[in-house]
XYZ file of C-alpha atoms in Angstrom:
106
model
C 9.184 -20.038 27.361
C 11.845 -20.666 24.753
C 10.574 -22.152 21.525
C 11.431 -22.824 17.871
C 9.150 -21.598 15.084
C 8.749 -23.465 11.788
C 6.797 -21.481 9.177
C 5.594 -23.531 6.196
C 2.179 -24.163 4.670
C 2.943 -27.781 3.652
C 6.146 -29.286 5.040
C 7.157 -30.420 8.501
C 10.438 -29.683 10.274
C 13.175 -32.309 10.291
C 12.634 -34.991 12.927
C 16.052 -34.138 14.375
C 14.822 -30.877 15.892
C 11.165 -31.664 16.475
C 10.436 -31.562 20.196
C 7.918 -30.114 22.621
C 9.281 -26.584 22.040
C 8.668 -26.625 18.257
C 5.658 -24.706 16.975
C 4.540 -25.157 13.364
C 2.677 -22.255 11.759
C 0.995 -22.678 8.389
C 0.411 -18.991 7.567
C 1.950 -15.611 8.239
C -1.028 -14.741 10.443
C -0.470 -17.832 12.602
C 3.235 -17.014 12.920
C 2.612 -13.343 13.765
C -0.041 -14.301 16.328
C 2.388 -16.809 17.863
C 5.182 -14.225 18.137
C 2.823 -11.606 19.547
C 1.545 -14.096 22.139
C 4.796 -15.868 23.096
C 7.512 -13.384 22.209
C 10.478 -13.900 19.930
C 11.491 -17.547 19.466
C 15.082 -18.715 19.799
C 15.012 -20.031 16.213
C 12.860 -19.492 13.099
C 12.837 -21.611 9.948
C 11.143 -19.750 7.077
C 9.399 -20.962 3.950
C 8.690 -17.996 1.668
C 5.506 -19.015 -0.159
C 2.692 -19.834 2.258
C -0.181 -20.408 -0.158
C -2.041 -17.928 -2.331
C -0.593 -14.457 -1.892
C 0.628 -15.140 1.653
C 4.388 -15.011 2.241
C 6.737 -15.150 5.211
C 7.867 -11.604 4.379
C 4.796 -10.509 6.360
C 6.383 -12.156 9.409
C 9.730 -10.484 8.714
C 7.970 -7.125 8.338
C 6.189 -7.684 11.663
C 9.548 -8.405 13.308
C 10.790 -5.111 11.878
C 7.774 -3.315 13.363
C 8.379 -4.917 16.762
C 11.999 -3.733 16.660
C 11.354 -0.215 15.357
C 8.156 0.631 17.216
C 8.386 -1.492 20.371
C 12.112 -1.809 21.048
C 12.397 -5.556 20.536
C 15.989 -6.802 20.305
C 17.311 -10.043 18.870
C 19.302 -11.869 21.553
C 22.792 -13.025 20.654
C 21.557 -16.633 20.707
C 18.826 -16.016 18.085
C 19.186 -17.941 14.824
C 17.170 -18.428 11.660
C 17.252 -20.367 8.429
C 15.310 -20.204 5.193
C 14.213 -23.552 3.772
C 12.181 -22.079 0.889
C 12.402 -23.471 -2.634
C 11.815 -19.929 -3.957
C 15.329 -18.507 -4.547
C 14.240 -14.870 -4.833
C 11.982 -15.096 -1.791
C 14.690 -16.883 0.195
C 17.230 -14.201 -0.715
C 14.810 -11.447 0.344
C 14.145 -13.072 3.728
C 17.856 -13.734 4.316
C 18.817 -10.187 3.406
C 16.178 -8.456 5.531
C 16.609 -10.754 8.549
C 20.384 -10.290 8.489
C 19.929 -6.522 8.383
C 17.414 -6.591 11.251
C 19.674 -8.745 13.418
C 22.682 -6.571 12.606
C 20.835 -3.392 13.535
C 18.607 -4.659 16.362
C 20.790 -7.376 17.867
C 22.001 -7.271 21.446
């Protein structure tokens, strides 16, 4: 099943792309469990700070593990965005995701 993943501990995705394929995860654990259960989504929207010491970088690191250790590839149609208000965290997610897609893209 193709789906979109929205990772944020407080906000909701824009109404314009909310549909039956959108899954909202409020923590990195929820997002990692979702990816492990359903596979890679077609789109991910990241918030960096997920409450307490939880961050979306844990999700990005899990994606790296899936690529390096399990041969996962990002399909050409995969896309992501970072909607975080944390500029340093957003830059870190953008940088690492771009590198992963560049190296592990189909």
